[in-house]
Amino acid sequence: MKKKIKIAIAGLGNCASSLIQGIYYYKNVKKGGETAPGLMHNTVGGYKPSDIQVVAAFEVDKRKVGKDVSKAIFAKPNCTTVFYSKIPNLNTKVKMGPVLDGVAAHMKDFPEEKRFVVAKQKPVNVAKELKKSGAEMLINYCPVGSQKATEAYATAALKANCAFVNCIPVFIASNKVWANKFKKKNLPCFGDDIKSQIGATIVHRVLARLFSERGVKVDRSYQLNVGGNTDFLNMLRSERLKLKKVSKTESVESQLGKRLSYDDLHIGPSDYIPWLKDNKLCFLRIEGRKFGNLPVSLELRLSVEDSPNSGGSVIDAIRLTKLALDRKIAGPLISASAYFTKHPPQEFSDEKAKEMVEEFIAGKRER
Ligand SMILES: NC(=O)c1ccc[n+]([C@@H]2O[C@H](COP(=O)([O-])OP(=O)(O)OC[C@H]3O[C@@H](n4cnc5c(N)ncnc54)[C@H](O)[C@@H]3O)[C@@H](O)[C@H]2O)c1
């Protein structure tokens, strides 16, 4: 019988809620047969979604700290659609994490039910708690702009011998210094910034590549994203967005034959519309020149529940990181990060990255 995958989570927001709901929603998935709707793999190296166990969690919001994870994931300000509510008590109490730069100052101007409300407790020693819990990897779901908090969690993971799965645009797996720290400790790291199942990035990348491969010269493009969850509220401030913009822009640019100037490629979170809640809208336009130097343009509107969209990728990222732990692979996970993140250590086309992930699962590729 396969072992369980013991994970710890930093940040029990909408993405963590969807991921944990998914672990239970897909509890009866079996090896082989047709892939369950919404999953890319029923099993990864023999691991099922239900093999994932949340053994530790860190938060800073007073409505989540101190609760069992099974309750905290449904606490405000989380607003994602609940697709599976029958989460059993996990006997994992949410611990107070270090706040650092996790909570943006502008949030205080919004009603409590829409924003983070910091708990008064003192932060725990994250490394100690990780060790005590037996966690094998730490999943980082802190808000965009949490450079210091992410570094604190990565440092704690290193101390506690945990792998690191970085879902946010702070560069760890794609930063040589940090990646080497994990390599030296014989631990894998995955990242950075999750590329959702059918999100704006993957759609934009695939279309940009299509234009390029069919000989169309792309002149200009934009990708505007709006939503009404705390991720979008947090991203109202441009100073928190620097790395998110880098991550999203480089992800699309890497698929074009030639880089576009800053003026000609505009990508980013664009506004916060509270009533949209966790529904994200993406408006995308690509302009180019085809045969005979004649114009061609494409407009697209994507509407998607934002947080389950990341869950569809993270549920595989966790199982791939576990495979790396089993195989004693240390340092950045090249194929998994290329397929499932926006800012991987090495870029490939999505087609190639998928092929590499399948080879990795089959044991035909080291990382
Ligand atoms: N939704 C997607 O598809 C997607 C895709 C790529 C990346 N991401 C990124 O994943 C991250 C999580 O997204 P989300 O939608 O769950 O955000 P969220 O705002 O719903 O959740 C963030 C959680 O982190 C908590 N937090 C803040 N500071 C913390 C700290 N120092 N320690 C521990 N917890 C802290 C908050 O209280 C909140 O519960 C964001 O950075 C987001 O940009 C999401």
GROMACS .gro file of C-alpha atoms and ligand atoms in nm:
model
  411
    1MET     CA    1   0.000   0.000   0.000
    2LYS     CA    2   0.125   0.349  -0.090
    3LYS     CA    3   0.222   0.589   0.185
    4LYS     CA    4   0.023   0.906   0.254
    5ILE     CA    5   0.144   1.252   0.148
    6LYS     CA    6   0.169   1.474   0.454
    7ILE     CA    7   0.139   1.840   0.366
    8ALA     CA    8   0.145   2.168   0.555
    9ILE     CA    9  -0.018   2.483   0.415
   10ALA     CA   10   0.068   2.850   0.469
   11GLY     CA   11  -0.242   3.061   0.389
   12LEU     CA   12  -0.585   2.898   0.408
   13GLY     CA   13  -0.755   3.129   0.160
   14ASN     CA   14  -0.975   3.040  -0.136
   15CYS     CA   15  -0.710   2.832  -0.317
   16ALA     CA   16  -0.641   2.614  -0.011
   17SER     CA   17  -1.017   2.576   0.041
   18SER     CA   18  -1.067   2.450  -0.316
   19LEU     CA   19  -0.767   2.219  -0.294
   20ILE     CA   20  -0.887   2.058   0.030
   21GLN     CA   21  -1.244   2.028  -0.098
   22GLY     CA   22  -1.099   1.855  -0.406
   23ILE     CA   23  -0.904   1.601  -0.199
   24TYR     CA   24  -1.238   1.482  -0.053
   25TYR     CA   25  -1.449   1.536  -0.366
   26TYR     CA   26  -1.217   1.299  -0.554
   27LYS     CA   27  -1.189   1.047  -0.270
   28ASN     CA   28  -1.322   0.755  -0.474
   29VAL     CA   29  -1.101   0.809  -0.777
   30LYS     CA   30  -0.929   0.487  -0.880
   31LYS     CA   31  -0.619   0.405  -1.077
   32GLY     CA   32  -0.679   0.348  -1.449
   33GLY     CA   33  -0.995   0.392  -1.650
   34GLU     CA   34  -1.123   0.726  -1.766
   35THR     CA   35  -0.972   1.032  -1.596
   36ALA     CA   36  -1.223   1.186  -1.354
   37PRO     CA   37  -1.372   1.515  -1.487
   38GLY     CA   38  -1.160   1.802  -1.356
   39LEU     CA   39  -0.843   1.601  -1.296
   40MET     CA   40  -0.539   1.574  -1.522
   41HIS     CA   41  -0.435   1.246  -1.356
   42ASN     CA   42  -0.634   1.002  -1.144
   43THR     CA   43  -0.307   0.880  -0.997
   44VAL     CA   44   0.045   1.020  -1.015
   45GLY     CA   45   0.306   0.749  -0.956
   46GLY     CA   46   0.036   0.553  -0.774
   47TYR     CA   47  -0.074   0.844  -0.552
   48LYS     CA   48  -0.443   0.934  -0.550
   49PRO     CA   49  -0.581   1.276  -0.445
   50SER     CA   50  -0.710   1.112  -0.128
   51ASP     CA   51  -0.354   1.016  -0.027
   52ILE     CA   52  -0.294   1.385   0.054
   53GLN     CA   53  -0.330   1.464   0.426
   54VAL     CA   54  -0.316   1.815   0.571
   55VAL     CA   55  -0.112   1.776   0.891
   56ALA     CA   56  -0.029   2.143   0.964
   57ALA     CA   57  -0.161   2.486   0.863
   58PHE     CA   58  -0.054   2.845   0.927
   59GLU     CA   59  -0.273   3.155   0.902
   60VAL     CA   60  -0.294   3.508   1.039
   61ASP     CA   61  -0.670   3.575   1.015
   62LYS     CA   62  -0.860   3.571   1.346
   63ARG     CA   63  -1.151   3.380   1.187
   64LYS     CA   64  -0.917   3.092   1.092
   65VAL     CA   65  -0.642   3.068   1.357
   66GLY     CA   66  -0.730   2.813   1.631
   67LYS     CA   67  -0.996   2.636   1.422
   68ASP     CA   68  -0.967   2.290   1.273
   69VAL     CA   69  -0.861   2.316   0.907
   70SER     CA   70  -1.193   2.157   0.803
   71LYS     CA   71  -1.377   2.464   0.942
   72ALA     CA   72  -1.119   2.734   0.873
   73ILE     CA   73  -1.136   2.679   0.495
   74PHE     CA   74  -1.502   2.791   0.499
   75ALA     CA   75  -1.445   3.100   0.717
   76LYS     CA   76  -1.474   3.455   0.584
   77PRO     CA   77  -1.338   3.626   0.383
   78ASN     CA   78  -1.315   3.306   0.171
   79CYS     CA   79  -1.581   3.332  -0.097
   80THR     CA   80  -1.511   3.058  -0.348
   81THR     CA   81  -1.798   2.831  -0.451
   82VAL     CA   82  -1.824   2.534  -0.216
   83PHE     CA   83  -1.839   2.222  -0.434
   84TYR     CA   84  -1.778   1.978  -0.147
   85SER     CA   85  -1.874   2.070   0.209
   86LYS     CA   86  -1.849   1.738   0.393
   87ILE     CA   87  -1.489   1.771   0.507
   88PRO     CA   88  -1.431   1.553   0.816
   89ASN     CA   89  -1.259   1.694   1.122
   90LEU     CA   90  -0.888   1.673   1.035
   91ASN     CA   91  -0.758   1.712   1.391
   92THR     CA   92  -0.526   1.980   1.255
   93LYS     CA   93  -0.561   2.313   1.432
   94VAL     CA   94  -0.462   2.620   1.237
   95LYS     CA   95  -0.156   2.785   1.394
   96MET     CA   96  -0.069   3.155   1.398
   97GLY     CA   97   0.200   3.229   1.139
   98PRO     CA   98   0.431   3.530   1.114
   99VAL     CA   99   0.237   3.818   0.952
  100LEU     CA  100   0.537   4.007   0.809
  101ASP     CA  101   0.430   4.151   0.470
  102GLY     CA  102   0.132   3.914   0.424
  103VAL     CA  103  -0.138   4.173   0.488
  104ALA     CA  104  -0.159   4.486   0.271
  105ALA     CA  105  -0.226   4.816   0.454
  106HIS     CA  106  -0.501   4.925   0.210
  107MET     CA  107  -0.720   4.631   0.316
  108LYS     CA  108  -0.828   4.816   0.629
  109ASP     CA  109  -1.038   5.048   0.411
  110PHE     CA  110  -1.272   4.760   0.321
  111PRO     CA  111  -1.541   4.582   0.527
  112GLU     CA  112  -1.417   4.297   0.749
  113GLU     CA  113  -1.613   4.035   0.558
  114LYS     CA  114  -1.417   4.121   0.244
  115ARG     CA  115  -1.065   4.148   0.385
  116PHE     CA  116  -0.809   3.984   0.616
  117VAL     CA  117  -0.843   4.057   0.989
  118VAL     CA  118  -0.521   3.985   1.175
  119ALA     CA  119  -0.545   3.771   1.490
  120LYS     CA  120  -0.382   3.892   1.811
  121GLN     CA  121  -0.190   3.569   1.889
  122LYS     CA  122   0.186   3.548   1.884
  123PRO     CA  123   0.328   3.359   1.587
  124VAL     CA  124   0.440   3.002   1.651
  125ASN     CA  125   0.781   2.865   1.559
  126VAL     CA  126   0.689   2.739   1.211
  127ALA     CA  127   0.991   2.505   1.173
  128LYS     CA  128   0.916   2.340   1.509
  129GLU     CA  129   0.550   2.294   1.423
  130LEU     CA  130   0.639   2.149   1.084
  131LYS     CA  131   0.871   1.894   1.248
  132LYS     CA  132   0.615   1.804   1.513
  133SER     CA  133   0.346   1.748   1.250
  134GLY     CA  134   0.556   1.516   1.033
  135ALA     CA  135   0.486   1.731   0.724
  136GLU     CA  136   0.694   1.639   0.420
  137MET     CA  137   0.624   1.953   0.220
  138LEU     CA  138   0.497   2.306   0.276
  139ILE     CA  139   0.253   2.457   0.027
  140ASN     CA  140   0.283   2.836   0.008
  141TYR     CA  141  -0.048   3.013  -0.060
  142CYS     CA  142   0.034   3.355   0.090
  143PRO     CA  143  -0.100   3.669  -0.081
  144VAL     CA  144   0.082   3.826  -0.378
  145GLY     CA  145   0.355   4.060  -0.253
  146SER     CA  146   0.445   3.841   0.050
  147GLN     CA  147   0.819   3.836  -0.015
  148LYS     CA  148   0.924   3.831   0.351
  149ALA     CA  149   0.654   3.587   0.461
  150THR     CA  150   0.740   3.350   0.175
  151GLU     CA  151   1.109   3.364   0.263
  152ALA     CA  152   1.024   3.296   0.629
  153TYR     CA  153   0.817   2.990   0.532
  154ALA     CA  154   1.086   2.868   0.291
  155THR     CA  155   1.348   2.903   0.566
  156ALA     CA  156   1.125   2.709   0.808
  157ALA     CA  157   1.073   2.437   0.547
  158LEU     CA  158   1.450   2.405   0.504
  159LYS     CA  159   1.498   2.380   0.881
  160ALA     CA  160   1.227   2.117   0.915
  161ASN     CA  161   1.341   1.911   0.612
  162CYS     CA  162   1.028   1.985   0.414
  163ALA     CA  163   1.002   2.022   0.037
  164PHE     CA  164   0.852   2.354  -0.082
  165VAL     CA  165   0.561   2.395  -0.324
  166ASN     CA  166   0.544   2.763  -0.409
  167CYS     CA  167   0.213   2.867  -0.561
  168ILE     CA  168   0.276   3.242  -0.560
  169PRO     CA  169   0.483   3.494  -0.757
  170VAL     CA  170   0.775   3.529  -0.517
  171PHE     CA  171   1.073   3.362  -0.678
  172ILE     CA  172   1.208   3.058  -0.488
  173ALA     CA  173   1.236   2.758  -0.724
  174SER     CA  174   1.326   2.997  -1.009
  175ASN     CA  175   1.581   3.184  -0.795
  176LYS     CA  176   1.922   3.017  -0.806
  177VAL     CA  177   2.017   3.112  -0.449
  178TRP     CA  178   1.697   2.970  -0.298
  179ALA     CA  179   1.691   2.667  -0.528
  180ASN     CA  180   2.046   2.584  -0.417
  181LYS     CA  181   1.947   2.602  -0.052
  182PHE     CA  182   1.692   2.327  -0.115
  183LYS     CA  183   1.940   2.129  -0.325
  184LYS     CA  184   2.200   2.142  -0.046
  185LYS     CA  185   1.944   2.007   0.201
  186ASN     CA  186   1.850   1.727  -0.041
  187LEU     CA  187   1.498   1.862  -0.075
  188PRO     CA  188   1.294   1.927  -0.390
  189CYS     CA  189   1.132   2.264  -0.457
  190PHE     CA  190   0.853   2.339  -0.704
  191GLY     CA  191   0.746   2.678  -0.840
  192ASP     CA  192   0.688   2.959  -0.893
  193ASP     CA  193   0.332   3.095  -0.928
  194ILE     CA  194   0.074   2.832  -1.022
  195LYS     CA  195  -0.040   2.818  -1.383
  196SER     CA  196  -0.407   2.733  -1.341
  197GLN     CA  197  -0.589   2.456  -1.522
  198ILE     CA  198  -0.771   2.678  -1.776
  199GLY     CA  199  -0.661   3.024  -1.666
  200ALA     CA  200  -0.571   3.343  -1.848
  201THR     CA  201  -0.202   3.251  -1.869
  202ILE     CA  202  -0.233   2.909  -2.031
  203VAL     CA  203  -0.496   3.036  -2.279
  204HIS     CA  204  -0.286   3.342  -2.368
  205ARG     CA  205   0.032   3.133  -2.403
  206VAL     CA  206  -0.128   2.876  -2.630
  207LEU     CA  207  -0.287   3.142  -2.854
  208ALA     CA  208   0.032   3.351  -2.870
  209ARG     CA  209   0.224   3.039  -2.974
  210LEU     CA  210  -0.040   2.953  -3.233
  211PHE     CA  211  -0.005   3.296  -3.396
  212SER     CA  212   0.372   3.263  -3.391
  213GLU     CA  213   0.383   2.907  -3.524
  214ARG     CA  214   0.141   2.994  -3.808
  215GLY     CA  215   0.371   3.272  -3.927
  216VAL     CA  216   0.167   3.561  -3.788
  217LYS     CA  217   0.378   3.844  -3.648
  218VAL     CA  218   0.224   3.948  -3.317
  219ASP     CA  219   0.240   4.327  -3.281
  220ARG     CA  220   0.039   4.392  -2.966
  221SER     CA  221  -0.154   4.214  -2.697
  222TYR     CA  222  -0.328   4.272  -2.368
  223GLN     CA  223  -0.471   4.053  -2.095
  224LEU     CA  224  -0.697   4.229  -1.843
  225ASN     CA  225  -0.816   4.035  -1.541
  226VAL     CA  226  -1.083   4.128  -1.288
  227GLY     CA  227  -1.229   3.944  -0.990
  228GLY     CA  228  -1.390   3.996  -0.651
  229ASN     CA  229  -1.191   3.775  -0.411
  230THR     CA  230  -0.923   3.881  -0.160
  231ASP     CA  231  -0.653   3.797  -0.415
  232PHE     CA  232  -0.788   4.076  -0.639
  233LEU     CA  233  -0.847   4.309  -0.343
  234ASN     CA  234  -0.486   4.256  -0.235
  235MET     CA  235  -0.361   4.324  -0.588
  236LEU     CA  236  -0.523   4.669  -0.608
  237ARG     CA  237  -0.187   4.813  -0.502
  238SER     CA  238   0.072   4.816  -0.777
  239GLU     CA  239   0.363   4.790  -0.531
  240ARG     CA  240   0.248   4.436  -0.440
  241LEU     CA  241   0.222   4.341  -0.805
  242LYS     CA  242   0.572   4.376  -0.940
  243LEU     CA  243   0.660   4.006  -0.948
  244LYS     CA  244   0.307   3.901  -1.050
  245LYS     CA  245   0.342   4.116  -1.362
  246VAL     CA  246   0.689   3.977  -1.434
  247SER     CA  247   0.564   3.622  -1.389
  248LYS     CA  248   0.254   3.661  -1.607
  249THR     CA  249   0.426   3.867  -1.878
  250GLU     CA  250   0.731   3.641  -1.911
  251SER     CA  251   0.507   3.338  -1.929
  252VAL     CA  252   0.334   3.471  -2.242
  253GLU     CA  253   0.644   3.634  -2.394
  254SER     CA  254   0.836   3.307  -2.374
  255GLN     CA  255   0.590   3.160  -2.627
  256LEU     CA  256   0.644   3.433  -2.888
  257GLY     CA  257   0.929   3.414  -3.136
  258LYS     CA  258   1.032   3.770  -3.050
  259ARG     CA  259   0.981   3.968  -2.729
  260LEU     CA  260   0.742   4.262  -2.746
  261SER     CA  261   0.816   4.600  -2.594
  262TYR     CA  262   0.661   4.694  -2.260
  263ASP     CA  263   0.423   4.928  -2.445
  264ASP     CA  264   0.298   4.653  -2.676
  265LEU     CA  265   0.231   4.378  -2.421
  266HIS     CA  266   0.010   4.467  -2.127
  267ILE     CA  267  -0.073   4.189  -1.884
  268GLY     CA  268  -0.197   4.209  -1.531
  269PRO     CA  269  -0.466   4.201  -1.268
  270SER     CA  270  -0.670   4.506  -1.353
  271ASP     CA  271  -0.945   4.568  -1.100
  272TYR     CA  272  -1.140   4.445  -0.799
  273ILE     CA  273  -1.516   4.401  -0.851
  274PRO     CA  274  -1.659   4.272  -0.519
  275TRP     CA  275  -1.977   4.114  -0.660
  276LEU     CA  276  -1.777   3.886  -0.884
  277LYS     CA  277  -1.646   3.707  -0.570
  278ASP     CA  278  -1.425   3.417  -0.686
  279ASN     CA  279  -1.539   3.445  -1.048
  280LYS     CA  280  -1.250   3.578  -1.251
  281LEU     CA  281  -1.295   3.740  -1.590
  282CYS     CA  282  -1.016   3.773  -1.840
  283PHE     CA  283  -1.035   3.996  -2.146
  284LEU     CA  284  -0.768   3.919  -2.396
  285ARG     CA  285  -0.673   4.072  -2.730
  286ILE     CA  286  -0.398   3.976  -2.974
  287GLU     CA  287  -0.318   4.183  -3.283
  288GLY     CA  288  -0.088   4.064  -3.558
  289ARG     CA  289  -0.001   4.062  -3.925
  290LYS     CA  290  -0.052   3.761  -4.149
  291PHE     CA  291   0.008   3.675  -4.518
  292GLY     CA  292   0.045   3.988  -4.728
  293ASN     CA  293   0.110   4.194  -4.415
  294LEU     CA  294  -0.266   4.208  -4.356
  295PRO     CA  295  -0.408   4.253  -4.006
  296VAL     CA  296  -0.562   3.983  -3.791
  297SER     CA  297  -0.694   4.030  -3.440
  298LEU     CA  298  -0.854   3.808  -3.178
  299GLU     CA  299  -1.073   3.898  -2.879
  300LEU     CA  300  -1.153   3.652  -2.604
  301ARG     CA  301  -1.345   3.663  -2.277
  302LEU     CA  302  -1.276   3.388  -2.024
  303SER     CA  303  -1.498   3.342  -1.718
  304VAL     CA  304  -1.376   3.098  -1.458
  305GLU     CA  305  -1.408   3.023  -1.085
  306ASP     CA  306  -1.056   3.126  -0.988
  307SER     CA  307  -0.956   2.909  -0.694
  308PRO     CA  308  -1.063   2.558  -0.804
  309ASN     CA  309  -0.878   2.646  -1.124
  310SER     CA  310  -0.550   2.650  -0.931
  311GLY     CA  311  -0.655   2.338  -0.737
  312GLY     CA  312  -0.662   2.142  -1.064
  313SER     CA  313  -0.289   2.208  -1.101
  314VAL     CA  314  -0.179   2.196  -0.735
  315ILE     CA  315  -0.334   1.851  -0.681
  316ASP     CA  316  -0.079   1.721  -0.935
  317ALA     CA  317   0.208   1.944  -0.818
  318ILE     CA  318   0.184   1.794  -0.468
  319ARG     CA  319   0.190   1.438  -0.599
  320LEU     CA  320   0.484   1.515  -0.832
  321THR     CA  321   0.676   1.668  -0.541
  322LYS     CA  322   0.606   1.356  -0.337
  323LEU     CA  323   0.746   1.141  -0.620
  324ALA     CA  324   1.060   1.359  -0.613
  325LEU     CA  325   1.088   1.303  -0.235
  326ASP     CA  326   1.047   0.927  -0.282
  327ARG     CA  327   1.318   0.932  -0.548
  328LYS     CA  328   1.545   1.156  -0.337
  329ILE     CA  329   1.557   1.425  -0.606
  330ALA     CA  330   1.685   1.757  -0.471
  331GLY     CA  331   1.657   2.115  -0.600
  332PRO     CA  332   1.412   2.266  -0.851
  333LEU     CA  333   1.167   2.031  -1.024
  334ILE     CA  334   1.214   2.127  -1.390
  335SER     CA  335   0.933   1.946  -1.571
  336ALA     CA  336   0.660   1.982  -1.307
  337SER     CA  337   0.738   2.353  -1.259
  338ALA     CA  338   0.742   2.416  -1.636
  339TYR     CA  339   0.399   2.259  -1.682
  340PHE     CA  340   0.226   2.384  -1.369
  341THR     CA  341   0.376   2.727  -1.298
  342LYS     CA  342   0.404   3.063  -1.470
  343HIS     CA  343   0.763   3.135  -1.363
  344PRO     CA  344   0.953   2.806  -1.368
  345PRO     CA  345   1.332   2.768  -1.347
  346GLN     CA  346   1.326   2.673  -1.718
  347GLU     CA  347   1.062   2.753  -1.982
  348PHE     CA  348   0.930   2.506  -2.241
  349SER     CA  349   0.623   2.497  -2.462
  350ASP     CA  350   0.323   2.353  -2.277
  351GLU     CA  351   0.321   2.057  -2.513
  352LYS     CA  352   0.686   1.977  -2.436
  353ALA     CA  353   0.639   2.036  -2.063
  354LYS     CA  354   0.346   1.793  -2.056
  355GLU     CA  355   0.554   1.530  -2.232
  356MET     CA  356   0.833   1.587  -1.976
  357VAL     CA  357   0.590   1.550  -1.684
  358GLU     CA  358   0.467   1.216  -1.821
  359GLU     CA  359   0.828   1.101  -1.861
  360PHE     CA  360   0.904   1.209  -1.505
  361ILE     CA  361   0.606   1.015  -1.372
  362ALA     CA  362   0.717   0.709  -1.567
  363GLY     CA  363   1.067   0.742  -1.417
  364LYS     CA  364   1.224   0.818  -1.756
  365ARG     CA  365   1.339   1.167  -1.662
  366GLU     CA  366   1.527   1.267  -1.348
  367ARG     CA  367   1.353   1.598  -1.286
  368LIG     N1  368  -0.645   3.147  -0.795
  368LIG     C1  369  -0.552   3.110  -0.877
  368LIG     O1  370  -0.583   3.049  -0.975
  368LIG     C2  371  -0.407   3.141  -0.848
  368LIG     C3  372  -0.314   3.118  -0.950
  368LIG     C4  373  -0.181   3.147  -0.927
  368LIG     C5  374  -0.140   3.199  -0.805
  368LIG     N2  375  -0.232   3.221  -0.707
  368LIG     C6  376  -0.181   3.278  -0.583
  368LIG     O2  377  -0.204   3.190  -0.473
  368LIG     C7  378  -0.211   3.268  -0.353
  368LIG     C8  379  -0.333   3.230  -0.274
  368LIG     O3  380  -0.448   3.269  -0.346
  368LIG     P1  381  -0.591   3.275  -0.274
  368LIG     O4  382  -0.689   3.305  -0.380
  368LIG     O5  383  -0.608   3.157  -0.188
  368LIG     O6  384  -0.570   3.405  -0.184
  368LIG     P2  385  -0.653   3.445  -0.053
  368LIG     O7  386  -0.643   3.591  -0.039
  368LIG     O8  387  -0.789   3.383  -0.060
  368LIG     O9  388  -0.574   3.371   0.065
  368LIG     C9  389  -0.454   3.413   0.120
  368LIG    C10  390  -0.456   3.369   0.266
  368LIG    O10  391  -0.329   3.395   0.324
  368LIG    C11  392  -0.349   3.441   0.458
  368LIG     N3  393  -0.225   3.508   0.499
  368LIG    C12  394  -0.188   3.637   0.483
  368LIG     N4  395  -0.063   3.657   0.534
  368LIG    C13  396  -0.024   3.536   0.582
  368LIG    C14  397   0.094   3.494   0.650
  368LIG     N5  398   0.195   3.578   0.673
  368LIG     N6  399   0.102   3.363   0.690
  368LIG    C15  400  -0.003   3.277   0.666
  368LIG     N7  401  -0.116   3.314   0.604
  368LIG    C16  402  -0.127   3.442   0.562
  368LIG    C17  403  -0.474   3.525   0.450
  368LIG    O11  404  -0.534   3.542   0.576
  368LIG    C18  405  -0.559   3.444   0.352
  368LIG    O12  406  -0.640   3.352   0.420
  368LIG    C19  407  -0.212   3.415  -0.398
  368LIG    O13  408  -0.082   3.467  -0.389
  368LIG    C20  409  -0.255   3.404  -0.543
  368LIG    O14  410  -0.214   3.512  -0.623
  368LIG    C21  411  -0.365   3.192  -0.727
   0.00000   0.00000   0.00000
